[in-house]
Short mmCIF file of C-alpha atoms in Angstrom, two decimals:
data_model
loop_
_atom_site.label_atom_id
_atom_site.label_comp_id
_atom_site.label_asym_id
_atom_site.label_seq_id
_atom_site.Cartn_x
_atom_site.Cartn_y
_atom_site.Cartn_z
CA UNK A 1 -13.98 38.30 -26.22
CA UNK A 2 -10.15 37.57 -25.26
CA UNK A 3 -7.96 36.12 -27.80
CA UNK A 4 -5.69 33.14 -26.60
CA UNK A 5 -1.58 33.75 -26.32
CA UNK A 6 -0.31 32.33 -29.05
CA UNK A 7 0.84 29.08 -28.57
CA UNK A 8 4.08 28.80 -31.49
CA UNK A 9 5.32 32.48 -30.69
CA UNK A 10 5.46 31.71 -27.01
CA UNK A 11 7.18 28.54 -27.32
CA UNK A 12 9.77 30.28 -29.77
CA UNK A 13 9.87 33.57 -27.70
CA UNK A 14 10.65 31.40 -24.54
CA UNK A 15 13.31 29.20 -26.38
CA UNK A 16 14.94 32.45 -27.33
CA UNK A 17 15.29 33.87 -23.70
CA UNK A 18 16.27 30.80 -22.08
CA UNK A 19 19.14 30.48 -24.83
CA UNK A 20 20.52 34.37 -24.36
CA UNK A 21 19.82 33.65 -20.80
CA UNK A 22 22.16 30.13 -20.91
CA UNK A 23 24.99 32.25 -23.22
CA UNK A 24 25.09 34.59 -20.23
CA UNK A 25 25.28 32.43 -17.68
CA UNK A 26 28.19 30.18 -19.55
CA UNK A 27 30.21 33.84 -19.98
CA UNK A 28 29.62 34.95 -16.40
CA UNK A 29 30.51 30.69 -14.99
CA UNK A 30 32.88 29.21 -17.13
CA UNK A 31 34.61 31.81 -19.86
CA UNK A 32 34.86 34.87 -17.05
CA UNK A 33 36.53 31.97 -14.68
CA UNK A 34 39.06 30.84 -17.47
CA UNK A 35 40.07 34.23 -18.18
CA UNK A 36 40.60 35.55 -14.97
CA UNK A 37 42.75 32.56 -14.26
CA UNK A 38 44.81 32.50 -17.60
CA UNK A 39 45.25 36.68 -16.91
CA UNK A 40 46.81 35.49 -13.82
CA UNK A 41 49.13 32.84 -15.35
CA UNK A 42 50.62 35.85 -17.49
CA UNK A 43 50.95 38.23 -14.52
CA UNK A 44 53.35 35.44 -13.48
CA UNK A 45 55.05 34.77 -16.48
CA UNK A 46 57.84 37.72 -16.52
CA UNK A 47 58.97 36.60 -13.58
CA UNK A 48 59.59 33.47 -14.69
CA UNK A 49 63.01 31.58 -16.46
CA UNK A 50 63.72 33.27 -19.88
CA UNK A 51 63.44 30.20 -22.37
CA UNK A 52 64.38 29.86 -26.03
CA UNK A 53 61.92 31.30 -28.81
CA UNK A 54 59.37 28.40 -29.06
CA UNK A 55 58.73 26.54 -31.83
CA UNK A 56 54.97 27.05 -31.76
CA UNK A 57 52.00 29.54 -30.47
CA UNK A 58 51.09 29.22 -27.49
CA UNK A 59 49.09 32.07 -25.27
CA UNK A 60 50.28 30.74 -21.91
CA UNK A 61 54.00 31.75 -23.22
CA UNK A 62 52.57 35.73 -23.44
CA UNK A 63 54.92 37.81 -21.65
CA UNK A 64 57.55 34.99 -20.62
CA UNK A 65 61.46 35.93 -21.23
CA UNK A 66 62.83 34.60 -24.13
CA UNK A 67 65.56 34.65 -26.47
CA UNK A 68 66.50 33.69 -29.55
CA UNK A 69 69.29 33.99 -32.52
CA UNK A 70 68.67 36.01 -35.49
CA UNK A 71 70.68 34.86 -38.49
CA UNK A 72 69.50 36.36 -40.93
CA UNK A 73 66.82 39.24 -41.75
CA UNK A 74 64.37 38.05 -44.30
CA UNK A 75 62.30 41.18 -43.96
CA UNK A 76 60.89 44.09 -42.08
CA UNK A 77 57.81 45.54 -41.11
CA UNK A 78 56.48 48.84 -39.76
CA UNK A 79 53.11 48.59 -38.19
CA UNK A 80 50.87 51.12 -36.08
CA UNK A 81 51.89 51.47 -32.16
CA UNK A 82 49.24 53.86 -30.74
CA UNK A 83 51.01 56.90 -29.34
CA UNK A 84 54.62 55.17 -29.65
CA UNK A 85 53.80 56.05 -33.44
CA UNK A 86 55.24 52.64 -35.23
CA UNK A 87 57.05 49.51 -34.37
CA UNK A 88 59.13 48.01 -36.39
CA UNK A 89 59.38 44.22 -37.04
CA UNK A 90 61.92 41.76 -37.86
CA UNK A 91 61.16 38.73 -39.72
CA UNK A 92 64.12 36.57 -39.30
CA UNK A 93 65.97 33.21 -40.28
CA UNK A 94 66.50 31.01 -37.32
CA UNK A 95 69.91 29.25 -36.41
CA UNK A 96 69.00 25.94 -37.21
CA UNK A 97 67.49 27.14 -40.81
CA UNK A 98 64.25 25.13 -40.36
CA UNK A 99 60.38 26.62 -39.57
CA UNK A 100 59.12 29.50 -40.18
CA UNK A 101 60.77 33.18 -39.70
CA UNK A 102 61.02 34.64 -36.05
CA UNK A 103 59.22 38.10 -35.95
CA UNK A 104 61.03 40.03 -33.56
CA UNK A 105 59.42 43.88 -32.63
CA UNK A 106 62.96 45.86 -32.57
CA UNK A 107 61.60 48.95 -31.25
CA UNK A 108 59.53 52.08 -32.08
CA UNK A 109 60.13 55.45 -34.44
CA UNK A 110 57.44 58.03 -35.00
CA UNK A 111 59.11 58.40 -38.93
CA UNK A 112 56.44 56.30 -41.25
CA UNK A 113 59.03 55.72 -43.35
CA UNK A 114 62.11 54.78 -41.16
CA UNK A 115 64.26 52.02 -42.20
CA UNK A 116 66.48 49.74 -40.29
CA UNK A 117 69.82 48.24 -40.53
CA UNK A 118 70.12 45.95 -37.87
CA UNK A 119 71.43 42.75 -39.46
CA UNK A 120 71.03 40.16 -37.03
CA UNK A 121 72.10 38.87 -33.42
CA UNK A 122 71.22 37.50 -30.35
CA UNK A 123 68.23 39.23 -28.94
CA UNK A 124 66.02 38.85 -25.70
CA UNK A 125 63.18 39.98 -24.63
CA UNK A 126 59.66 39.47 -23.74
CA UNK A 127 57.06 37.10 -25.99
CA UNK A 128 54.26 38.85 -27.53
CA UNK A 129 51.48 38.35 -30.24
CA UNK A 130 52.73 39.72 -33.76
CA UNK A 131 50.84 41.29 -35.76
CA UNK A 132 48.16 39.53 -37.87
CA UNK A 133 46.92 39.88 -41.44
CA UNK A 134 44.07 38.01 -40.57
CA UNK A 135 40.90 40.09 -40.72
CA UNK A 136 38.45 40.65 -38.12
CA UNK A 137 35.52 38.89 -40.20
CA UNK A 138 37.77 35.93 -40.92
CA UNK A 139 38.87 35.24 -37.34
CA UNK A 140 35.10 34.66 -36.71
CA UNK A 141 34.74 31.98 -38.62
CA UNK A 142 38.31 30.33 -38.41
CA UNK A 143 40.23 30.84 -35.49
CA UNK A 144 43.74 30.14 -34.96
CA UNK A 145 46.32 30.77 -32.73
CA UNK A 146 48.00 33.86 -33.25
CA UNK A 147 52.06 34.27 -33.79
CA UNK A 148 54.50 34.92 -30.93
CA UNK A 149 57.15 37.26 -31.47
CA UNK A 150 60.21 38.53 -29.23
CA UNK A 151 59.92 42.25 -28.04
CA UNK A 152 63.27 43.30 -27.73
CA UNK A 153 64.68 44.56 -24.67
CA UNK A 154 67.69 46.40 -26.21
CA UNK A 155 66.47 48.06 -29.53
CA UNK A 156 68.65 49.13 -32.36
CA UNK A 157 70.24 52.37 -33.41
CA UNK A 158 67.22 54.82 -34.45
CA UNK A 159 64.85 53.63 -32.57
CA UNK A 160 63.21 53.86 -29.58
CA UNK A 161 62.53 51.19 -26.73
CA UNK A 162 59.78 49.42 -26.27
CA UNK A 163 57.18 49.28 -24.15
CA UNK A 164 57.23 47.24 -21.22
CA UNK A 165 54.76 43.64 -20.45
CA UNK A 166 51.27 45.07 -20.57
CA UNK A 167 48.22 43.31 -19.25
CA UNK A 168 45.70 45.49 -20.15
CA UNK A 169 46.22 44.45 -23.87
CA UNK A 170 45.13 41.19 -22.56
CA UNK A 171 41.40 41.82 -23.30
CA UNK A 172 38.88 40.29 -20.63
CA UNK A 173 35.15 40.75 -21.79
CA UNK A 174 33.60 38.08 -20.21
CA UNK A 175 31.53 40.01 -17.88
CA UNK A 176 30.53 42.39 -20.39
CA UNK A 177 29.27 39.77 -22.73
CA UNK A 178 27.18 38.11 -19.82
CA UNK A 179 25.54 41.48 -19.18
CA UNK A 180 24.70 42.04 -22.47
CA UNK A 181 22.85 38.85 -23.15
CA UNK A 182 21.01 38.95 -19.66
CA UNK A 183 19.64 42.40 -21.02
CA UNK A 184 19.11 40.84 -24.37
CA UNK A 185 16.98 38.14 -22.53
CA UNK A 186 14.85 40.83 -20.35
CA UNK A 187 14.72 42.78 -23.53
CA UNK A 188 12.86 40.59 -25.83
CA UNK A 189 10.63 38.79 -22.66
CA UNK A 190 9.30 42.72 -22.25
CA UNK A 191 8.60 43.50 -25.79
CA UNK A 192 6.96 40.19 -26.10
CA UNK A 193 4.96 40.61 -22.94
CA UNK A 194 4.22 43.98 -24.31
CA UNK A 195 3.39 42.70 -28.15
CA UNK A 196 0.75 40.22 -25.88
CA UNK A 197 -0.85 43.46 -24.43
CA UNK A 198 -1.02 45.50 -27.36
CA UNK A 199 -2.60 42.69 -29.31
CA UNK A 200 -5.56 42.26 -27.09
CA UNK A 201 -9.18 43.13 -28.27
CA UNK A 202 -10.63 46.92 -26.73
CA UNK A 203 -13.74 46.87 -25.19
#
């Protein structure tokens, strides 16, 4: 006596596939595509017209030129820099008083607990992110755009310079993510194939 395949399990099984299958294919034709193009707008972008510090967050600014005028130094910051050991951060009062502060990275020091006395000034630079106290678990569920700051070309007295545009911090998974959920897919269509077998009445 054979046993009939399951009718409900296949259905769900099958919806299941064809979804990981349709997340892969939307990585590997329309996110992969977007990234590699946006990657390519930054590789432009330090070649481009330094502009003033911009009054919002924008991505396609990453790596531009900029400059901007420091007035005042509300705070600083030291945060983790890899193998350049720390990087300090100015959190600043812009010239026309209004918005919010304008982080600028000054430069680097391997002493955890160096402190700066730059006071203020013109600076320019190159725009990066700055760093973010949102958590990893939060950004999944709300996203938003993360801060620009100015990376300063020039950095002050006691510290060292930093690092130059970097792409490669850019990160481009796309492709990775599209593999994985094709494997997913062929994954769970072998198990269940396998489940079918196992689950068939011995002679």
């Amino acid at each position: 006596m054979t046993r009939r395949i399951p009718i409900v399990s296949t259905i769900v099984v099958a919806i299941a596939v064809a979804a990981m299958i349709g997340l892969g294919a939307w990585q590997l034709f329309d996110r992969l595509p977007k990234k590699e193009a946006f990657l390519a707008q930054l590789a432009a972008n330090p070649a481009k017209p330094a502009i003033a510090f911009p009054p919002g967050d924008d991505d396609r600014l990453l790596f531009r030129r900029a400059h901007g005028d420091c007035v005042r130094v509300r705070s600083q910051q030291l945060t983790g820099a890899g193998n350049s050991g720390y990087r300090l951060i100015a959190w600043c009062a812009r010239s026309n008083g209004a918005g919010a502060a304008m982080p600028i990275q000054l430069g680097t020091t391997r002493d955890p607990k160096f402190v700066g006395e730059w006071q203020g000034g013109a600076v320019t630079g190159y725009l990066s992110h700055a760093p973010s106290s949102q958590s990893l678990i939060g950004s999944l569920f709300h996203h938003r755009a993360q801060r620009l700051m100015i990376v300063a070309d020039t950095p002050p007295l006691g510290l060292a310079a930093n690092g130059a545009p970097d792409l490669d911090t850019v990160p481009n998974n796309h492709l990775a993510y599209a593999v994985q959920w094709f494997l997913f897919a062929g994954i769970a269509g072998v198990i269940y194939g396998l489940a079918l077998v196992w689950r068939r009445p011995r002679r």
